[in-house]
Structure formats: structure tokens, C-alpha cells
Short mmCIF file of C-alpha atoms in Angstrom, two decimals:
data_model
loop_
_atom_site.label_atom_id
_atom_site.label_comp_id
_atom_site.label_asym_id
_atom_site.label_seq_id
_atom_site.Cartn_x
_atom_site.Cartn_y
_atom_site.Cartn_z
CA ALA A 16 -20.48 39.21 138.12
CA GLN A 17 -18.08 39.22 135.04
CA SER A 18 -18.84 37.24 131.86
CA VAL A 19 -17.76 37.24 128.16
CA THR A 20 -19.82 36.28 125.20
CA GLN A 21 -18.15 35.20 121.98
CA LEU A 22 -20.71 35.85 119.21
CA ASP A 23 -19.37 33.33 116.71
CA SER A 24 -18.40 29.65 117.50
CA HIS A 25 -16.83 29.21 114.05
CA VAL A 26 -15.31 31.81 111.66
CA SER A 27 -13.85 30.95 108.11
CA VAL A 28 -11.81 33.30 106.27
CA SER A 29 -9.52 33.05 103.17
CA GLU A 30 -5.78 33.53 103.48
CA GLY A 31 -4.95 37.30 102.98
CA THR A 32 -8.30 38.67 103.94
CA PRO A 33 -9.27 40.37 107.43
CA VAL A 34 -10.22 38.57 110.54
CA LEU A 35 -12.82 39.82 112.88
CA LEU A 36 -13.60 37.74 116.06
CA ARG A 37 -16.30 39.25 118.15
CA CYS A 38 -16.69 39.37 121.91
CA ASN A 39 -18.86 41.14 124.31
CA TYR A 40 -18.22 41.54 128.07
CA SER A 41 -20.23 42.13 131.03
CA SER A 42 -18.75 43.56 134.08
CA SER A 43 -19.53 45.71 137.21
CA TYR A 44 -16.50 47.72 136.85
CA SER A 45 -13.74 48.44 134.68
CA PRO A 46 -12.50 45.18 133.48
CA SER A 47 -9.22 43.48 132.51
CA LEU A 48 -9.74 41.81 129.14
CA PHE A 49 -7.64 39.26 127.37
CA TRP A 50 -7.33 37.15 124.12
CA TYR A 51 -5.82 33.86 124.16
CA VAL A 52 -5.19 31.57 121.33
CA GLN A 53 -4.92 27.74 121.57
CA HIS A 54 -3.55 25.93 118.47
CA PRO A 55 -4.19 22.15 118.15
CA ASN A 56 -2.78 20.20 120.89
CA LYS A 57 -0.87 23.25 122.32
CA GLY A 58 -1.27 25.33 125.31
CA LEU A 59 -2.80 28.54 125.72
CA GLN A 60 -0.94 31.70 124.58
CA LEU A 61 -1.62 35.11 125.41
CA LEU A 62 -2.30 37.37 122.23
CA LEU A 63 -2.99 40.71 124.06
CA LYS A 64 -4.52 42.23 126.97
CA TYR A 65 -6.33 45.43 128.03
CA THR A 66 -6.02 46.79 131.64
CA SER A 67 -7.46 50.30 131.39
CA ALA A 68 -4.57 51.91 129.46
CA ALA A 69 -4.95 52.68 125.79
CA THR A 70 -8.18 51.38 124.32
CA LEU A 71 -6.54 50.05 121.14
CA VAL A 72 -4.38 47.12 122.23
CA LYS A 73 -1.81 45.63 119.91
CA GLY A 74 -0.65 42.01 120.41
CA ILE A 75 1.47 39.38 118.72
CA ASN A 76 1.44 38.14 115.18
CA GLY A 77 -0.32 41.27 114.02
CA PHE A 78 -3.58 40.95 115.96
CA GLU A 79 -5.18 44.03 117.79
CA ALA A 80 -8.37 44.52 119.71
CA GLU A 81 -10.29 47.74 120.74
CA PHE A 82 -11.99 48.07 124.05
CA LYS A 83 -15.30 50.05 123.48
CA LYS A 84 -16.93 50.82 126.78
CA SER A 85 -20.21 52.21 125.18
CA GLU A 86 -20.60 48.94 123.30
CA THR A 87 -19.04 46.51 125.94
CA SER A 88 -17.09 45.00 123.32
CA PHE A 89 -13.67 43.81 122.87
CA HIS A 90 -13.39 42.50 119.13
CA LEU A 91 -10.26 41.01 118.01
CA THR A 92 -8.99 41.83 114.41
CA LYS A 93 -5.95 41.13 112.07
CA PRO A 94 -5.83 42.96 108.61
CA SER A 95 -4.55 39.92 106.82
CA ALA A 96 -4.98 36.08 107.73
CA HIS A 97 -2.35 33.67 107.57
CA MET A 98 -2.62 29.96 107.41
CA SER A 99 -0.89 29.79 110.87
CA ASP A 100 -3.67 31.59 112.27
CA ALA A 101 -5.97 28.80 112.31
CA ALA A 102 -6.69 27.88 115.84
CA GLU A 103 -9.23 28.46 118.66
CA TYR A 104 -9.34 31.90 120.03
CA PHE A 105 -10.75 32.82 123.59
CA CYS A 106 -11.95 36.11 124.86
CA VAL A 107 -11.29 36.17 128.67
CA VAL A 108 -12.27 38.71 131.60
CA SER A 109 -10.50 38.77 134.96
CA GLY A 110 -12.91 37.81 137.53
CA GLY A 111 -11.38 39.86 140.51
CA TYR A 112 -10.95 43.36 141.47
CA GLY A 113 -9.63 45.34 144.62
CA GLY A 114 -7.65 42.43 145.93
CA ALA A 115 -9.91 39.65 145.01
CA THR A 116 -8.98 36.70 142.94
CA ASN A 117 -7.74 37.18 139.61
CA LYS A 118 -9.22 33.97 138.34
CA LEU A 119 -10.09 34.27 134.49
CA ILE A 120 -13.44 33.73 133.01
CA PHE A 121 -13.47 32.30 129.50
CA GLY A 122 -15.72 32.69 126.61
CA THR A 123 -16.75 29.62 124.65
CA GLY A 124 -14.18 30.07 122.10
CA THR A 125 -14.18 30.83 118.37
CA LEU A 126 -12.54 28.35 115.82
CA LEU A 127 -10.91 30.15 113.09
CA ALA A 128 -10.27 28.38 109.80
CA VAL A 129 -8.12 29.94 107.13
CA GLN A 130 -8.86 28.66 103.66
CA PRO A 131 -5.98 28.82 101.10
CA GLY B 28 13.66 30.60 130.78
CA ALA B 29 11.29 27.78 131.69
CA GLY B 30 7.59 28.05 131.32
CA VAL B 31 4.89 26.32 133.38
CA SER B 32 5.37 22.72 133.23
CA GLN B 33 2.72 19.80 133.95
CA SER B 34 2.82 16.20 134.49
CA PRO B 35 1.86 13.67 133.37
CA SER B 36 1.04 15.06 129.77
CA ASN B 37 -1.58 12.14 129.67
CA LYS B 38 -3.25 9.90 132.29
CA VAL B 39 -5.60 7.07 131.56
CA THR B 40 -7.36 5.64 134.64
CA GLU B 41 -10.04 3.43 135.81
CA LYS B 42 -13.24 4.74 137.30
CA GLY B 43 -13.05 4.93 140.96
CA LYS B 44 -8.97 5.26 141.09
CA ASP B 45 -7.34 8.23 142.56
CA VAL B 46 -5.13 10.53 140.40
CA GLU B 47 -2.55 13.11 141.05
CA LEU B 48 -1.66 15.79 138.55
CA ARG B 49 1.33 18.03 139.13
CA CYS B 50 2.18 21.59 138.15
CA ASP B 51 5.55 23.43 138.28
CA PRO B 52 4.92 27.05 137.83
CA ILE B 53 7.31 29.75 136.54
CA SER B 54 10.12 30.35 139.07
CA GLY B 55 9.15 33.24 141.42
CA HIS B 56 5.63 33.45 140.55
CA THR B 57 3.45 33.59 143.81
CA ALA B 58 -0.02 32.97 142.10
CA LEU B 59 -0.91 29.61 140.76
CA TYR B 60 -4.27 28.55 139.33
CA TRP B 61 -5.99 25.53 138.17
CA TYR B 62 -8.49 25.40 135.24
CA ARG B 63 -10.19 22.54 133.40
CA GLN B 64 -11.14 22.29 129.84
CA SER B 65 -13.77 19.97 128.76
CA LEU B 66 -16.10 19.53 125.85
CA GLY B 67 -19.18 20.07 127.79
CA GLN B 68 -18.11 22.95 130.21
CA GLY B 69 -15.43 24.59 128.26
CA LEU B 70 -12.76 26.32 130.16
CA GLU B 71 -13.43 26.70 133.87
CA PHE B 72 -11.74 27.95 136.93
CA LEU B 73 -10.81 25.45 139.66
CA ILE B 74 -8.72 26.94 142.48
CA TYR B 75 -6.25 29.74 142.95
CA PHE B 76 -3.06 29.76 145.31
CA GLN B 77 -1.35 32.76 146.64
CA GLY B 78 1.74 31.32 147.98
CA ASN B 79 0.88 28.19 149.91
CA SER B 80 -2.71 29.19 150.73
CA ALA B 81 -5.79 28.97 148.65
CA PRO B 82 -7.91 31.99 149.20
CA ASP B 83 -10.38 30.88 146.26
CA LYS B 84 -11.46 27.20 145.96
CA SER B 85 -14.88 28.15 144.63
CA GLY B 86 -14.47 26.23 141.33
CA LEU B 87 -13.70 22.71 142.63
CA PRO B 88 -16.77 20.81 141.44
CA SER B 89 -16.90 18.35 144.45
CA ASP B 90 -15.15 17.29 147.64
CA ARG B 91 -13.36 14.46 145.49
CA PHE B 92 -11.16 17.32 144.24
CA SER B 93 -8.40 18.78 146.44
CA ALA B 94 -5.26 20.57 145.72
CA GLU B 95 -2.20 21.59 147.57
CA ARG B 96 0.73 23.81 147.20
CA THR B 97 4.26 23.34 148.98
CA GLY B 98 7.18 25.69 149.40
CA GLY B 99 5.36 28.32 147.21
CA SER B 100 6.04 26.48 144.13
CA VAL B 101 4.91 23.00 143.02
CA SER B 102 1.23 22.18 143.26
CA THR B 103 -0.66 18.95 143.13
CA LEU B 104 -4.29 18.59 142.07
CA THR B 105 -5.69 15.33 143.42
CA ILE B 106 -8.87 13.69 142.46
CA GLN B 107 -10.36 10.91 144.45
CA ARG B 108 -12.61 8.16 143.35
CA THR B 109 -12.32 9.36 139.68
CA GLN B 110 -15.64 9.39 137.62
CA GLN B 111 -16.01 9.50 133.88
CA GLU B 112 -17.20 13.24 133.89
CA ASP B 113 -13.89 14.16 135.42
CA SER B 114 -12.33 13.35 131.82
CA ALA B 115 -10.89 16.80 130.69
CA VAL B 116 -7.63 18.59 130.11
CA TYR B 117 -6.55 20.00 133.54
CA LEU B 118 -4.46 23.18 132.94
CA CYS B 119 -2.25 25.06 135.34
CA ALA B 120 -1.23 28.56 135.12
CA SER B 121 1.09 31.03 137.11
CA SER B 122 1.31 34.75 137.38
CA GLY B 123 3.81 36.93 139.24
CA ALA B 124 1.63 38.38 142.11
CA GLY B 125 -1.97 37.48 141.22
CA LEU B 126 -3.09 41.12 140.75
CA VAL B 127 -6.03 41.69 138.58
CA GLY B 128 -4.66 42.22 135.21
CA ASP B 129 -1.62 40.22 135.62
CA THR B 130 -1.00 37.75 132.78
CA GLN B 131 -1.63 34.21 133.45
CA TYR B 132 1.04 31.76 131.73
CA PHE B 133 -0.33 28.50 131.07
CA GLY B 134 1.16 24.99 130.97
CA PRO B 135 0.57 22.44 128.30
CA GLY B 136 -2.02 20.69 130.30
CA THR B 137 -2.62 17.14 131.56
CA ARG B 138 -5.16 15.05 129.58
CA LEU B 139 -7.17 12.86 131.96
CA THR B 140 -9.09 10.06 130.63
CA VAL B 141 -11.50 8.04 133.02
CA LEU B 142 -12.48 4.73 131.70
#
């Protein structure tokens, strides 16, 4: 079965400093992995996804993530945080393979705070 | 183009009443998903539709929960005899074909409060 673990429930950074949100996954086969962001009282928005192509994935708003099979990790990074990045971030793995359902399995979320 | 829409945006009901939540997916998307977001359980999968059929209902928490999809488009999630633990944000998502790795596009959700 697939699962994801987000290692930090809260992360606080200063504006202009790097962001690192950590995620480890467990999967019986090569997974599809996603990062979604949820701003307060807003819907979930896809930041980026990995589907077995390039291991370094670039997303929107300057975010990127690197798939590391040896470490079973898919950490999200951004070189310089902006106030507008304050939100909750979810690491997600696709639950299905080979024709099975593509239901998403969500991590518990990391709340990112950006200090001025 | 229009994204996924859900209605109502908020619903307050009394314990024991039935509620219906509606989802309009992105036009042309054959796959539709319902999820629930609650403080205690986080984000969890409820049910998946491919066209009008539901090959995966494994996430429905009890037989009080049901869903249908008609015309390969609109879906309705029905909760009968609501309980306080049903209070949550119900999210709908759609994707093109439901293949593994397909991006799911989420609606804004329906916030359900059961008094």
C-alpha cells in the first residue's frame, strides 16, 4: 500500500530565506507523487507532480521537488520565500497502478508560516 | 475555462437530517473523485467515478453515505441521517481519464456543519 509521511507539521521561515518541506513516501512500485497547496479558505492547487520522468520537477511559483528513490523522499524546496507562500502544503501519492483507481493519498500537511 | 464547481459552499444541518452535495466537474473529464477534509482525519478519499460507474467506493465511511453520477457529468454525494462526526469539508475533483499520474483538479469544497 502507498503512504506519505510529512515530517514537519509546522515550518516557519523568514521572507527571502529558503524553504524546505520534507516528505517521505512508501510504495510497492514506482509512484506518482504530487505537492498540492491550500491557502486559507481556498481550494487545493497543484504545485507540481512527478510521474517517472525527470527526477527534478519544477512547479509553479518557483517551487521544485526532487524524487530520490534511494531515500524514498520527495522534498519540496524554494530558494526564497515570499509572504504569499504562507499556506498549508500537502505531499500526495497516487494510490493506484496498472488500471486501478487513481485515488490520492494525502500526507497530514505542513503549515508554512513566512515571517516578514 | 470553468473549473470544478461545488454547491452549496456552506451547509448547516441538524443531526438526523439528510443532505445532498453537488459537484460539477470540468467539462470532458471522465474521472470524478470525492474527498473529505476534517480536523481529525485529514484529507481522505471517499469514492471514485469513471463515467457513471463507481469502481471504487472503498472510502465511504458508512452506508449512510452514497453518491451517484449522471450523464457522465454532475455528481451528487448524499449523506443520510447526518451525525456530528460528518462535519467536514467535502471536496470534489476531476481528471481527464483517471489514469495513474493524471492531475486531479479540485473544487472549492462544501463545508458541512452538523449541529
